[in-house]
Structure formats: C-alpha cells, structure tokens
Coordinates of C-alpha atoms (C1' of nucleotides) in Angstrom, one line a residue:
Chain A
X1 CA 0.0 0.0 0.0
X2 CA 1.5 3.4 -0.6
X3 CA 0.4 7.0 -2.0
X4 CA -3.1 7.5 -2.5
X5 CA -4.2 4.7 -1.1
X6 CA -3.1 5.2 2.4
X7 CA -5.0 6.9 4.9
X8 CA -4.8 10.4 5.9
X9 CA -2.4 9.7 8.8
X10 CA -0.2 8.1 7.3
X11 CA 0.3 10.4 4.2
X12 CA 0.8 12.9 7.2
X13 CA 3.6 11.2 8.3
X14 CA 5.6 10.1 5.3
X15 CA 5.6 14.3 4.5
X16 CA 7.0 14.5 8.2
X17 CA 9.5 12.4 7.5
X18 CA 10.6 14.1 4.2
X19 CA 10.5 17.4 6.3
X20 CA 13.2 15.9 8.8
X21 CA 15.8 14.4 5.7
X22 CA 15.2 18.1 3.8
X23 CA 16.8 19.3 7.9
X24 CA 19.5 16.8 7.9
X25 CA 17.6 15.0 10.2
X26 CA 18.0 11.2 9.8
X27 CA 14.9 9.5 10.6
X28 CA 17.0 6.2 11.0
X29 CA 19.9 7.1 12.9
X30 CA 22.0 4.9 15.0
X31 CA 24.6 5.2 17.4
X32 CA 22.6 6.1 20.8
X33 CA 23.6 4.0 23.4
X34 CA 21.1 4.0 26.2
X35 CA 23.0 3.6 30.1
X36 CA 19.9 3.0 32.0
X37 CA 16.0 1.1 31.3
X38 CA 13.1 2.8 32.5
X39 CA 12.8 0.7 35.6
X40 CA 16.6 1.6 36.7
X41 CA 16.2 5.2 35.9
X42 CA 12.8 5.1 38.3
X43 CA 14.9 4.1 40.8
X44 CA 17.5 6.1 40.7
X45 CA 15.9 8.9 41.9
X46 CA 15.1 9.8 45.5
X47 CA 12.4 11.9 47.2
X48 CA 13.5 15.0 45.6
X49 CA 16.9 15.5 44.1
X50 CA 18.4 15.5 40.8
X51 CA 19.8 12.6 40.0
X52 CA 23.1 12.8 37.0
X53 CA 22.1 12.4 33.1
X54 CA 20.9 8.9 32.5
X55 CA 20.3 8.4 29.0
X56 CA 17.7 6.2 28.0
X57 CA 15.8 4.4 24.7
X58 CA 12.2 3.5 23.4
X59 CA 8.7 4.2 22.1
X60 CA 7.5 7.9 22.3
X61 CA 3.7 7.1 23.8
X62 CA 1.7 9.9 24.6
X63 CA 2.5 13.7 24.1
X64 CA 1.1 16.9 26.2
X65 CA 2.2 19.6 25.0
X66 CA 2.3 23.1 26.9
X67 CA 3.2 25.7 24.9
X68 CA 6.9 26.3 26.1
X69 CA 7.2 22.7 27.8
X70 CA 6.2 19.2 26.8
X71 CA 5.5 16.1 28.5
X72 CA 5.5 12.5 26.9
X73 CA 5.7 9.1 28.4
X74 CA 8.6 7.0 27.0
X75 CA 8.1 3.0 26.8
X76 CA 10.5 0.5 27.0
X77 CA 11.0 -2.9 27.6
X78 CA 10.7 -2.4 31.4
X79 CA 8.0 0.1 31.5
X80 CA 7.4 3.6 31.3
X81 CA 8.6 6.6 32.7
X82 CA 7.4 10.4 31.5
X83 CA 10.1 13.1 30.0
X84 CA 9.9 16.6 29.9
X85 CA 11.0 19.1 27.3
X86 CA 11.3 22.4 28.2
X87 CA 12.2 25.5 25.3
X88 CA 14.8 27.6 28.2
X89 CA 16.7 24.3 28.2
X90 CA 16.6 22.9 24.4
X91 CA 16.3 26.1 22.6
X92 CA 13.7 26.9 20.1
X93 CA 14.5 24.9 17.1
X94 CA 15.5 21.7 19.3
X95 CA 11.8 22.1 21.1
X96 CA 10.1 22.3 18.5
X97 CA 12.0 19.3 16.9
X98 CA 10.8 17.4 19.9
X99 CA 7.2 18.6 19.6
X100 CA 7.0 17.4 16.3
X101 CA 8.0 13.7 17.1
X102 CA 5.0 11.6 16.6
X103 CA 3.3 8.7 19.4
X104 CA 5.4 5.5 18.3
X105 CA 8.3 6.7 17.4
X106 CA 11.4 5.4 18.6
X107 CA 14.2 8.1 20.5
X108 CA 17.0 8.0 23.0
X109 CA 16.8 10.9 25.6
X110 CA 19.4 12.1 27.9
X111 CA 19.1 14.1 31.3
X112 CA 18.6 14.1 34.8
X113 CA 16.1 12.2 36.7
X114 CA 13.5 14.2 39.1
X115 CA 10.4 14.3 40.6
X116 CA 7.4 17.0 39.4
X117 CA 5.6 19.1 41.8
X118 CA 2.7 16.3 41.8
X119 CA 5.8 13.4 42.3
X120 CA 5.8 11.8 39.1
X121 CA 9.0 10.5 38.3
X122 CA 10.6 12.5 34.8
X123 CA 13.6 12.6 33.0
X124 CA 14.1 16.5 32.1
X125 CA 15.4 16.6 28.4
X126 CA 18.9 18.0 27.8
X127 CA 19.1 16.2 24.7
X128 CA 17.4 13.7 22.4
X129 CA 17.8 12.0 19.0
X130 CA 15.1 10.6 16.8
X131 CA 15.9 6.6 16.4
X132 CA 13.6 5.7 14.0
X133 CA 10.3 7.2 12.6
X134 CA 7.0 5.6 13.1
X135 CA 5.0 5.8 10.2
X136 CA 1.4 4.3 11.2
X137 CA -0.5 5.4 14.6
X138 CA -0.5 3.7 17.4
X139 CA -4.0 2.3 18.5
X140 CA -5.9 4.5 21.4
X141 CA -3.6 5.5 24.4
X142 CA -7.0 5.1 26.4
X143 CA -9.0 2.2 25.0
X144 CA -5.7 0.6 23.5
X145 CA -6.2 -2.2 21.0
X146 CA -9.2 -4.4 21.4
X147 CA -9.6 -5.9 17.9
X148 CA -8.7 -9.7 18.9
X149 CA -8.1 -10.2 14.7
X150 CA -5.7 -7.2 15.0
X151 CA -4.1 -8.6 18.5
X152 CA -3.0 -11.9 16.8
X153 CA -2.3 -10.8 13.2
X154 CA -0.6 -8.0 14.0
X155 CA 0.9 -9.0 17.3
X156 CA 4.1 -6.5 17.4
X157 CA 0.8 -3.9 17.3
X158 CA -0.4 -6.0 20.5
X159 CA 2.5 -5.9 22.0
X160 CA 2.8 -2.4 22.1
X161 CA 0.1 -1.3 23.0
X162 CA -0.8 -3.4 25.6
X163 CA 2.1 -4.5 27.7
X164 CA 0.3 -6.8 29.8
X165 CA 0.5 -9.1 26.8
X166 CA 4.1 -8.8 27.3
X167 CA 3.7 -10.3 30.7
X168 CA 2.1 -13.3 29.5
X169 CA 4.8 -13.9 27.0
X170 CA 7.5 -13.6 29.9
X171 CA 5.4 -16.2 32.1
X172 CA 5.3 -18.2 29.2
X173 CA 9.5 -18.7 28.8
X174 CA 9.5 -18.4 32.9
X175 CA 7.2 -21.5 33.1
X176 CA 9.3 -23.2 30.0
X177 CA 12.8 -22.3 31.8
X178 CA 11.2 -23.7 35.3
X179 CA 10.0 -27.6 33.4
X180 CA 13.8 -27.9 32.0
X181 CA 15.6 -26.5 35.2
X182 CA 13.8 -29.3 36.9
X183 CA 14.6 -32.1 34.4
X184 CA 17.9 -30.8 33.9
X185 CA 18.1 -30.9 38.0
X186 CA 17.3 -34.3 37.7
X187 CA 19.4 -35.7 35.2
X188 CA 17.6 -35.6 32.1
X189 CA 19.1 -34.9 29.3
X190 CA 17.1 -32.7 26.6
X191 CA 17.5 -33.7 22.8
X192 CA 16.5 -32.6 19.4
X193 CA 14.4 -34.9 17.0
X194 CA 13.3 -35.0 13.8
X195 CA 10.2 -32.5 12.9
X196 CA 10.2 -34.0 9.0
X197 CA 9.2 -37.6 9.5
X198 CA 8.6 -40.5 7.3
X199 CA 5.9 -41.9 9.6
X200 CA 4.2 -39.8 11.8
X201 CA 3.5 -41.6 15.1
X202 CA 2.9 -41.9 18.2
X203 CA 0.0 -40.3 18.4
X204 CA -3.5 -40.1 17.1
X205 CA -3.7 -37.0 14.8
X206 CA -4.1 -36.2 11.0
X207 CA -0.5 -35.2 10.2
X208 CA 0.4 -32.7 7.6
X209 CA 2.3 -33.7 4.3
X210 CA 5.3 -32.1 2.7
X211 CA 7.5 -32.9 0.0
X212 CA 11.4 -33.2 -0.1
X213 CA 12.1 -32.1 -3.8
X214 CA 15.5 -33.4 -4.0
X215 CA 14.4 -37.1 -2.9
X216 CA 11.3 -36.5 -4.2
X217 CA 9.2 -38.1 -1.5
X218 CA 6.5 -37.4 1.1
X219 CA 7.5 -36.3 4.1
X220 CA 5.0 -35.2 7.4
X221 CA 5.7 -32.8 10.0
X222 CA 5.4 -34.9 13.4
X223 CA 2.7 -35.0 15.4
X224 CA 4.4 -36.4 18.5
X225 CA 8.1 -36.5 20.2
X226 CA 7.4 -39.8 21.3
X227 CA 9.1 -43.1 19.2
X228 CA 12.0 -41.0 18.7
X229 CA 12.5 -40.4 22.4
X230 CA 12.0 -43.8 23.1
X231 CA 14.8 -44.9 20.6
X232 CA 17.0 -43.2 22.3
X233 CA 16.0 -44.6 25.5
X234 CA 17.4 -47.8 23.1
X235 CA 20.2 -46.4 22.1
X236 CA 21.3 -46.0 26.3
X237 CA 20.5 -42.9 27.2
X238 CA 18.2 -43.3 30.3
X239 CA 16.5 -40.0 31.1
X240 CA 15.6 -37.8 27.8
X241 CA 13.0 -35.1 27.1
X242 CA 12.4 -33.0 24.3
X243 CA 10.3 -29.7 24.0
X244 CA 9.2 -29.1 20.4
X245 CA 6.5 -27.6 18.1
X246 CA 4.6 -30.6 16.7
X247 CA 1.7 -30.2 14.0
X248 CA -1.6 -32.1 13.9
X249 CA -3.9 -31.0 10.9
X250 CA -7.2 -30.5 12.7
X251 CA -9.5 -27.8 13.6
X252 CA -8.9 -24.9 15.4
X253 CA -10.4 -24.0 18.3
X254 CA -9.6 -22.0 21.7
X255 CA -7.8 -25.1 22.7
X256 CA -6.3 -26.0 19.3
X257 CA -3.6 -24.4 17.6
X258 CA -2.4 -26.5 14.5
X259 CA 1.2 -25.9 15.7
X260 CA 1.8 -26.1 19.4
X261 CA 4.2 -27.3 22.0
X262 CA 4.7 -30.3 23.4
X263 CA 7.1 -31.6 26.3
X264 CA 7.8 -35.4 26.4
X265 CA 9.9 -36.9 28.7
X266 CA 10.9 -40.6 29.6
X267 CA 13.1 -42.4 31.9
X268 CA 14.3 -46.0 32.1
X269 CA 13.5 -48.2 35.4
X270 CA 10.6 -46.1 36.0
X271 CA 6.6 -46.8 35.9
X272 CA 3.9 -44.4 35.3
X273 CA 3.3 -44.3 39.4
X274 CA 6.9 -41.9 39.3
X275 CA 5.9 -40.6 36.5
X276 CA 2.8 -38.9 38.5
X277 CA 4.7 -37.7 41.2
X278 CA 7.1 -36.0 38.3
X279 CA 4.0 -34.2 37.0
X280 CA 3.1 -33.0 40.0
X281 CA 6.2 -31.5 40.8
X282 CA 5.9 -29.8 37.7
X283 CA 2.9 -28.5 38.5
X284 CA 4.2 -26.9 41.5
X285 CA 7.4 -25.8 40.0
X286 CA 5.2 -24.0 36.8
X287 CA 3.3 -22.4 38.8
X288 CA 6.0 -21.0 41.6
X289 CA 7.6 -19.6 38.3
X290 CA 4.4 -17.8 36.8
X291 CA 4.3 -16.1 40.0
X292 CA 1.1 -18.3 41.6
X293 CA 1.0 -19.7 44.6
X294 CA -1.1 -23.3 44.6
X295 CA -4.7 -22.0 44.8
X296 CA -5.0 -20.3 41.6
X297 CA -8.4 -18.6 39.8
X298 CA -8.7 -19.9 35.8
X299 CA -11.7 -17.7 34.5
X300 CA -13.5 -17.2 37.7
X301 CA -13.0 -21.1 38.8
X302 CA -10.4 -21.5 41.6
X303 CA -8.6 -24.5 41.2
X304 CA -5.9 -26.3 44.6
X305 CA -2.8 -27.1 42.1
X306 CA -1.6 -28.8 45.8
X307 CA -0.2 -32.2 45.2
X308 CA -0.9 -35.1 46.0
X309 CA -3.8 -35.0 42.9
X310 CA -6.9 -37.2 43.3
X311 CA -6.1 -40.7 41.5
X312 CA -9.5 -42.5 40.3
X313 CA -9.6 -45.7 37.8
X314 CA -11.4 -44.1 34.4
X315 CA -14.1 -47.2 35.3
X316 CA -14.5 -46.2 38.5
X317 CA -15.3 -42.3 37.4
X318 CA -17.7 -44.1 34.7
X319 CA -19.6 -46.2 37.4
X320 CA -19.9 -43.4 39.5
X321 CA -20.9 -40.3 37.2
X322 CA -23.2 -42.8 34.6
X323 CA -24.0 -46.2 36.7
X324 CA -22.3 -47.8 33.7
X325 CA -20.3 -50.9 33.1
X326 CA -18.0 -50.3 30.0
X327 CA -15.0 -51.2 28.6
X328 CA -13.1 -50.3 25.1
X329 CA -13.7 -47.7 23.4
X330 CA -17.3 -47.4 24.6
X331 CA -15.6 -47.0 28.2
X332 CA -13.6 -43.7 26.6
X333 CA -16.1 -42.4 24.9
X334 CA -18.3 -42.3 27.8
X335 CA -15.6 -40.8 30.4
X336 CA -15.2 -37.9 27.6
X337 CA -19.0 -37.2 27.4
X338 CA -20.3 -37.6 30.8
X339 CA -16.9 -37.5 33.1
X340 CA -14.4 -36.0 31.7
X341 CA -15.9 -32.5 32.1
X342 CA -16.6 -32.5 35.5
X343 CA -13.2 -33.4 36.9
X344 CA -12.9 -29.8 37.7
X345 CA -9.9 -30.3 40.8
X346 CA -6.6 -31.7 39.5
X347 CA -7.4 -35.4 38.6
X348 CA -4.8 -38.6 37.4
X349 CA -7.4 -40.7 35.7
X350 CA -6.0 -44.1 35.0
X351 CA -5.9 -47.4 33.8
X352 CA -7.4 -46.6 30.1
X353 CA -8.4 -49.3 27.5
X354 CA -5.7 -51.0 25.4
X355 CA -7.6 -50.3 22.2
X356 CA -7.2 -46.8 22.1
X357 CA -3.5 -46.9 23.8
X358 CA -1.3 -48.9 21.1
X359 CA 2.2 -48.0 22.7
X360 CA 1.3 -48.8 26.3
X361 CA 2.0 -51.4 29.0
X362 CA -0.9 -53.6 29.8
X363 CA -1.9 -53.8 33.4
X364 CA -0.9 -57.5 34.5
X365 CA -3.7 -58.1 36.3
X366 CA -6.2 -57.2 33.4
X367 CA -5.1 -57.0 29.7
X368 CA -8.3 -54.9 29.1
X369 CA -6.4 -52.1 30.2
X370 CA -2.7 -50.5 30.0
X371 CA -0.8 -48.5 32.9
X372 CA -1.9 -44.9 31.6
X373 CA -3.4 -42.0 33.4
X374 CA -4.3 -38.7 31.9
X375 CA -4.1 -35.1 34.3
X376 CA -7.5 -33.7 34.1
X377 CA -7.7 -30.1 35.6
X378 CA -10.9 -28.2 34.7
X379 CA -11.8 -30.6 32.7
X380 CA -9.4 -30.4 30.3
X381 CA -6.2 -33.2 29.8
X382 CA -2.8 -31.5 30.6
X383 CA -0.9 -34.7 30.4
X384 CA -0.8 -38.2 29.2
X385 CA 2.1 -40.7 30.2
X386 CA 2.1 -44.4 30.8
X387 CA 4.4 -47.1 31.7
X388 CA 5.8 -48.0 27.8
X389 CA 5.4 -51.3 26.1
X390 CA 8.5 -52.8 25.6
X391 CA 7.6 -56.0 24.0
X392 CA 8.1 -56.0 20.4
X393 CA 5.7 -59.2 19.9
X394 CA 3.0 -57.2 21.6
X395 CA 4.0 -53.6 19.9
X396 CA 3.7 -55.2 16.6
X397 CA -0.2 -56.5 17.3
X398 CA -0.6 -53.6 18.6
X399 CA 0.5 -51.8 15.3
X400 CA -1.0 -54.2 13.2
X401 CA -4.8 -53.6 14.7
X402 CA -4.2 -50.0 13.9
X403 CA -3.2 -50.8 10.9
X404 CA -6.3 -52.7 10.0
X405 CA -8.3 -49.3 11.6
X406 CA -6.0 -47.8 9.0
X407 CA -7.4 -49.9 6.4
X408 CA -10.7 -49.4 7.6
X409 CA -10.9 -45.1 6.8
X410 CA -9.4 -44.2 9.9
X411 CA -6.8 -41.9 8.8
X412 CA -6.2 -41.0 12.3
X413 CA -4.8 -44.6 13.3
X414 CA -1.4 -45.0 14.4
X415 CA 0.8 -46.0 10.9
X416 CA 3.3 -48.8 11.1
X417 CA 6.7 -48.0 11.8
X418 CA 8.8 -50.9 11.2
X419 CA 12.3 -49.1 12.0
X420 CA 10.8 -48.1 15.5
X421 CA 9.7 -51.9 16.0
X422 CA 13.4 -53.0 15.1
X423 CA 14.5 -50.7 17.7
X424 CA 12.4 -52.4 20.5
X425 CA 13.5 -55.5 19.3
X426 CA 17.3 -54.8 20.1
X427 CA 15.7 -54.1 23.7
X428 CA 14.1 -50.8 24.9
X429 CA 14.2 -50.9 29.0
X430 CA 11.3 -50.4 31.2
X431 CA 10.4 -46.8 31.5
X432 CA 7.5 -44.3 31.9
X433 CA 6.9 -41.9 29.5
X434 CA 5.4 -38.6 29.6
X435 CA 3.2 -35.9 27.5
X436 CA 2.2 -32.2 28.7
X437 CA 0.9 -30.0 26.2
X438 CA 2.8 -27.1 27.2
X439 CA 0.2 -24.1 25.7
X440 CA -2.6 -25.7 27.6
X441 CA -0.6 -25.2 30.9
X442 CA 0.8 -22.2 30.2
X443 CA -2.9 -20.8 29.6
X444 CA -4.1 -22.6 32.9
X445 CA -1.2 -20.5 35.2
X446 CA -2.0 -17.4 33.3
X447 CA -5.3 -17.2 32.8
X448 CA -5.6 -16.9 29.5
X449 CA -8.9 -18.0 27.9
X450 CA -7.3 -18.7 24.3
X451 CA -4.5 -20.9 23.3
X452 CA -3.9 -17.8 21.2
X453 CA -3.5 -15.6 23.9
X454 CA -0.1 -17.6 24.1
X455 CA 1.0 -18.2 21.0
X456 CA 2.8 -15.1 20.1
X457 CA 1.9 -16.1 16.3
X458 CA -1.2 -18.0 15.8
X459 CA -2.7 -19.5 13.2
X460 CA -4.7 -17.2 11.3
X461 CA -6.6 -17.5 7.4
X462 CA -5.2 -15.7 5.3
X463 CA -5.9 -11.9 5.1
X464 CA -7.8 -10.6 2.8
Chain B
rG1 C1' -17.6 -28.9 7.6
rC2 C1' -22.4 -27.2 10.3
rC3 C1' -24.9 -23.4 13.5
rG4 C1' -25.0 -18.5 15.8
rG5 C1' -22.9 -13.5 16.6
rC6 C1' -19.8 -9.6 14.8
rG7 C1' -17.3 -6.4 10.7
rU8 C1' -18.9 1.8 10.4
rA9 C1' -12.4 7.0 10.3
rG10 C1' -5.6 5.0 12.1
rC11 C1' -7.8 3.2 17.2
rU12 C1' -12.3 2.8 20.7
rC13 C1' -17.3 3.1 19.7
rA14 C1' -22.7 5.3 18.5
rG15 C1' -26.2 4.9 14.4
rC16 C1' -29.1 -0.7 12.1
rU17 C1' -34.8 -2.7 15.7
rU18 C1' -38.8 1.0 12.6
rG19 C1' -34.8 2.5 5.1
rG20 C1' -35.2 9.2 4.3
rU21 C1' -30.9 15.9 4.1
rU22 C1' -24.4 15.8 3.2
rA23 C1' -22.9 8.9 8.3
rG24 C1' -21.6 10.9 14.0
rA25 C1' -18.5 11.2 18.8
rG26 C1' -13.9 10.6 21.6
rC27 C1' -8.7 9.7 21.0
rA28 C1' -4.7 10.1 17.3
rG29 C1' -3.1 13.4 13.1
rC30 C1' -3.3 18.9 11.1
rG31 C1' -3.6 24.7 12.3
rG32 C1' -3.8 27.8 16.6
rU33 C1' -3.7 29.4 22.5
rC34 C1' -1.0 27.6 26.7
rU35 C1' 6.2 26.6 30.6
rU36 C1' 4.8 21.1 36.0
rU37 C1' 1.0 18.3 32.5
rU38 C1' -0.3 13.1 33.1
rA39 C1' -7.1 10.3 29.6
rA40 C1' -3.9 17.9 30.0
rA41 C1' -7.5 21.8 28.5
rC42 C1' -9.6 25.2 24.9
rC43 C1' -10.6 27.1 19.7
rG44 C1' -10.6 25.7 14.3
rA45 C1' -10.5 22.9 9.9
rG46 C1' -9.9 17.8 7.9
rG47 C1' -10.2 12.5 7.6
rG48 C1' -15.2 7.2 5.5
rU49 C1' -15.8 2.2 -1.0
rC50 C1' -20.2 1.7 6.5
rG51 C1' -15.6 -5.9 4.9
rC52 C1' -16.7 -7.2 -0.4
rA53 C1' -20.4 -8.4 -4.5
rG54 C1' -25.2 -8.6 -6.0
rG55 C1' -30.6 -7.7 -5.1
rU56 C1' -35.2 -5.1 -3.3
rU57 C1' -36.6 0.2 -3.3
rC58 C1' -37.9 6.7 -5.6
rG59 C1' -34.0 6.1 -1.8
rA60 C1' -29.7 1.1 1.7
rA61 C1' -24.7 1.6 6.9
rU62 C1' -29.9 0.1 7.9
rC63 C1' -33.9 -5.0 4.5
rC64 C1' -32.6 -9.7 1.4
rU65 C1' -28.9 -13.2 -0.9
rG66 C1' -24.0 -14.7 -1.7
rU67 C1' -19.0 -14.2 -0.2
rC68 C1' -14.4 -13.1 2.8
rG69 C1' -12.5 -12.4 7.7
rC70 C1' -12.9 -12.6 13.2
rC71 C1' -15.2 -14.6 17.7
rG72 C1' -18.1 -18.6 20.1
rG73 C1' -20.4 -23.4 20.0
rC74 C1' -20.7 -28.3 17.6
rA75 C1' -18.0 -31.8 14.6
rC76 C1' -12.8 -33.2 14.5
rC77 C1' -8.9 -33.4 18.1
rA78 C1' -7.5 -40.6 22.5

RNA sequence: GCCGGCGUAGCUCAGCUUGGUUAGAGCAGCGGUCUUUUAAACCGAGGGUCGCAGGUUCGAAUCCUGUCGCCGGCACCA
C-alpha cells in the first residue's frame, strides 16, 4: 500500500518524515547507546533531588504539549517513565523538533532524573535523538487495542500497546525455563528430533504432508516426540526429554492451535506411578515460576494445584458419574461425554483401555487395560504418560490392529513403523513416559482463555 | 464442515430494531492558544468504498442473498 491509497495519517507522516531528511535529520539514525531502562532510571531517583544524566531508549507514547514545555511518556522494555521538554533548556528549534515527534516513534533521551511538583517521576530533556520514525498510529492510548483479529495478526501492534500481553509472554518462557531446570536438576538430558518424519506416530492425529524435492518423497511434519525419544531410551541414554512444536492437521479451536508445544519426557527403570509424582512436581514448579501460589483462579473457577492430585480408575469415574459398566472404546467415549468434564480439581485418571493406547503397558492383572493416566484439571487433559510397552511381539499386534483401523478409513490410526519396531527389538528398558501440552498449561497458570493468547503467532486465514 | 454472533475514520465506539438531508463522537493526526502536565485543557479545519459483491426500493450503513474475515459453539482433536 502506498500513495493515494493510504489513509490520511499516514500520508501525514511520510511528509513528516521528508521534512526531517530536507533538515539533515536522519529518521534512521544509529549510534545512541542508552545507560539505563526505564525501571533503573525510576529508581535512581530519591524523594527530591536531581539525580546525574541517564540516557535512556524507546517508544514515544503519549505527548502533552504546553506551549513552552512538553511532556511524553517514554516506553521501554521495562515500562514507562514520563520526560519533559522544556524551550529555556533545548532552545527553540531543538523544542520544537521534539514537539513534532510523533506517538510511536522510537528516541533516546538524555538528562537528569527528578520528581514534578505532583511526584511523578521525569527525565528533564537535555538532549534527544530521533531513532527511527514511526510511520502508522498507534491504536488509542486510552482504550488501546481491542480488535482480537488485529491482537494476533498483528501481534508487534499487540505488544505495544498493551504490555500486559508482554507479561504473559514472559510467564510463558518463565514456566518453560522452570519444566527444563527441573529435568535438567534431575538428570535428564534434553534432545533434538526430527520435525520432518517419514511416519508420523505416536500419536493419534491427522498429520500434515510435505515434499522433499530433491528425494522426491512425502514427508510429514510430526505429530508427536514420542518413538523418537523412546529410541533413544534404546540407544542407552536413560533420562531424555524434548520440547518441540509438533503439528496435527485438525481444527482450530480456543484449545487447538495446529502448531503447538509439546514436552515429552521418559526415563528407564521407572513406571507411570513416578511418572505422576514428576507431573506433580511440575505443576508446583510451573506455577512458583508464573508467580502463583497453589490455589489459583482460571476464568472465575479456583482451582488447589496442591499435590498429591486425586487418582480415580477411568471405570471407577464411569460407574460413578453414569452407573455404567463399560469397557473399550465405549468406556472412553463415555468418560469424555459424561466424566471428563466434570473433573474440575486436578485429577490422574488411569488405567485406560488398550484399544485406544497402542504403545502402552498392559496392566498384569487385566489385559483390558494399559498403565496410563491422563491429568485432568478443569476438565481439560494436561498430560498423558504411561508405563511403555516394551515387547516387540505385543508392539507389533498392537500396530497391526491399527493398521487394520487404518485400512478401515481411519486416517487418524497410528501407521506402522517398522524401524521403530526394530528398535524395541534390540531391547528398549522399562520406563515411563510422559506428555504435557505445554500451551494448555501455560494458559491454565496465566489465565488466559485462548490458546492464542499464548502463541505469540497464531494461526490465522489468510488476510484478505 | 455445520450453527450463531460480529465487521462503520488509524484506534475505541454510536447509528441498524422501525430504510429518508451531506454517516456521528472521543482519542490520534493537522492549524492555533498555553512553561509542571499526566485520559492535560480550549478554539478551528480535515479524515469514510459503512468488509466485499449482487438484489429489493424513488431512496440502503440500515432490508434480502451470496461471499471473505474474526469470535463462540458443535464436529474433529484418545
């Protein structure tokens, strides 16, 4: 878009910024070094000296001008903090330089740091240099941005103007940084796997298909970390985990981004009975590092995040919530109707039917079901581990009724994957595995009602 | 994919039910007044393909149909 097209404001702009390169004003300078963020410069200052020149960097917000002085709040990453130009100190030419600087451009200012008459902390201009020109307005310094299809299309717009946003992303890394200090605390070791797979498994999703040009074959974005990890688990390592974007070509919805993050873990020697009490610790390490103590609100619901969770059989739940004996698939589809969404408190539901689990351990003491459990926490799943199958006999049945579900139109059933079955043939050890969808959790200790509102970049159609 | 809601200035919103001069307000921008304001204030002049395309009508932002996008629900997603 350019020229004619462009609104009003804009055009505005474009002539201001021809004004400042016909003054030998560079509109994209370089070279200013700030010495101090917003936050440091606010502290500097006492109860009502002068502190020395601090020189400081970021986004011109809102401007009130006075005739011969000007205030403006300057934005950083750290927050905000309000400077003052006055004409007696910059000169004419310099003030009115500084007057003309739109909301959204980018400066560096330097001066001392003092408090006005009604205590507001201020940086008093001595000097100032325009960084780099904003040429579109910033959204309403009152009402800021409310327009979700802006907020997510244009999140750099979002993030601007409403730095609250901002917080949620730094939760988001906090609560990432906290999962891996604890793994790496307890001797996992994290790993990279593929993302371009020949078979996509280990777990039940639609994949999405690519094509390597060069070998000229179909390739699919994974939809799980899992057969990967567990080769390696193989291979000798005994504690791995990986935390990756993985795809699954479904619809969206505000729990479904077709890209989102997944952490796996598994460990050798262990059962999915450790594996619980690993979840649970973090849970409570998650939410120590979003800032939340144990009893948190999600959307007006309080939820106890104290461990130990509630552990109920998923027949038990069904005999108590429906008066129904089931088993199979009929017993899953009837926990996810009439159960599932009332497990409001933190809940390990376990013990889940082997048909719909192809790559876990069967209970011993009843081959209908494998050693699974599920989290449940507002009715929602925030992780799914289980004690692996490590018999390559009973791995390839397993595969093999897929495969005929497969066969059958469901695209969705787990494929074959004969290099993964040679694998557990050379051995894989006992161990429990481990799934947390990461962006569901992250939502949970936030309070954020979309899996958008963390995803920095969602999924959008395109614009039209 | 299905159902419902929404789409008006750069941003936040009125106006639509019940069709009727030239589509409004605040903020932002522009021109003024103003040297401690902070949603600064005051005066003035601008800024619009009412998502898009058809239709009904003397006349459509308003009613109808289609379409695109966003939101929510369902389906799908163990």
């Amino acid at each position: 878009m350019s020229g004619e097209d462009e609104p009003e404001v804009i055009r505005d702009r474009r002539k201001k910024l021809e004004r400042l390169r016909a003054a030998g004003i560079d509109p994209y300078s370089r070279g200013f070094k700030p010495t101090h963020s917003t936050a440091e410069a606010r502290a500097l200052v006492g109860d009502s000296e002068r502190t020395e020149p601090v020189s400081l960097a970021g986004r011109l917000m809102v401007k009130r001008l006075l005739g011969g002085s000007a205030f403006a709040d300057l934005q950083d990453q750290a927050g905000r903090i309000q400077l003052m130009a006055s004409r007696d100190i910059l000169g004419e030419s310099t003030f009115d330089l500084f007057a003309e600087l739109d909301p959204g451009d980018l400066i560096g200012v330097t001066g001392p740091i003092f408090r006005t008459r009604r205590g507001e902390v201020t940086l008093e201009i001595g000097s100032f240099q325009l960084l780099t020109k904003s040429l579109r307005p910033l959204p309403e310094k009152w009402h800021g941005l409310k327009d979700v299809e802006i907020r997510y299309r244009q999140r750099y717009v979002d993030l601007i103007a409403n730095p609250q946003v901002r917080d949620v992303f730094r939760s988001r890394t906090k609560i990432i940084g906290s999962l891996r200090s604890l793994l790496d605390g307890r001797g996992f070791l994290e790993v990279e796997t593929p993302v371009l797979q020949e078979v996509p498994g280990g777990g039940h999703a639609r994949p999405f298909v690519t094509h390597h040009e060069a070998l000229d074959r179909d390739l699919y974005l994974r939809i799980a970390l899992e057969l990967h990890l567990k080769r390696l688990l193989v291979g000798g390592f005994e504690r791995v985990y990986e935390i990756g974007r993985v795809f699954r070509n479904e619809g969206l919805s505000p729990r479904h981004n077709p890209e989102f993050t997944m952490l796996e873990t598994y460990e050798a020697y262990a059962d999915y009975t450790e594996v619980m009490r690993l979840v649970e610790d973090m849970v409570v390490a998650s939410t120590a590092a979003a800032g939340r103590t144990s009893m948190i609100t999600y959307q007006g619901e309080e939820v106890d995040l104290t461990p130990p969770f509630r552990r109920e059989r998923m027949a038990d739940l069904v005999v108590e919530h429906t008066g129904r004996q089931a088993v199979g698939k009929e017993l899953n589809d009837l926990f996810e109707e009439f159960v599932e969404p009332k497990l409001r408190q933190p809940t390990f539901v376990t013990d889940y039917p082997i048909e719909i689990s192809p790559l876990a351990r069967r209970r011993d003491d009843d081959p209908r079901f494998v050693e699974r459990f599920e989290l449940i926490i507002l009715g929602r799943e925030y992780a799914n581990a289980f004690t692996e199958l490590t018999d390559p006999i009973d791995q390839r049945q397993r595969f093999e009724a897929q495969a005929a579900q497969r066969a059958a139109g469901d695209v969705e059933a787990h494929p074959m994957d004969e290099d993964f079955l040679r694998a557990v043939e050379y051995g894989l050890p006992p161990c429990g595995g481990l799934g947390v969808g990461i962006d569901r959790l992250i939502m949970l200790l936030t309070d954020q009602p979309s899996i958008r509102d963390v995803i920095l970049f969602p999924v959008m159609k395109a614009e039209s």
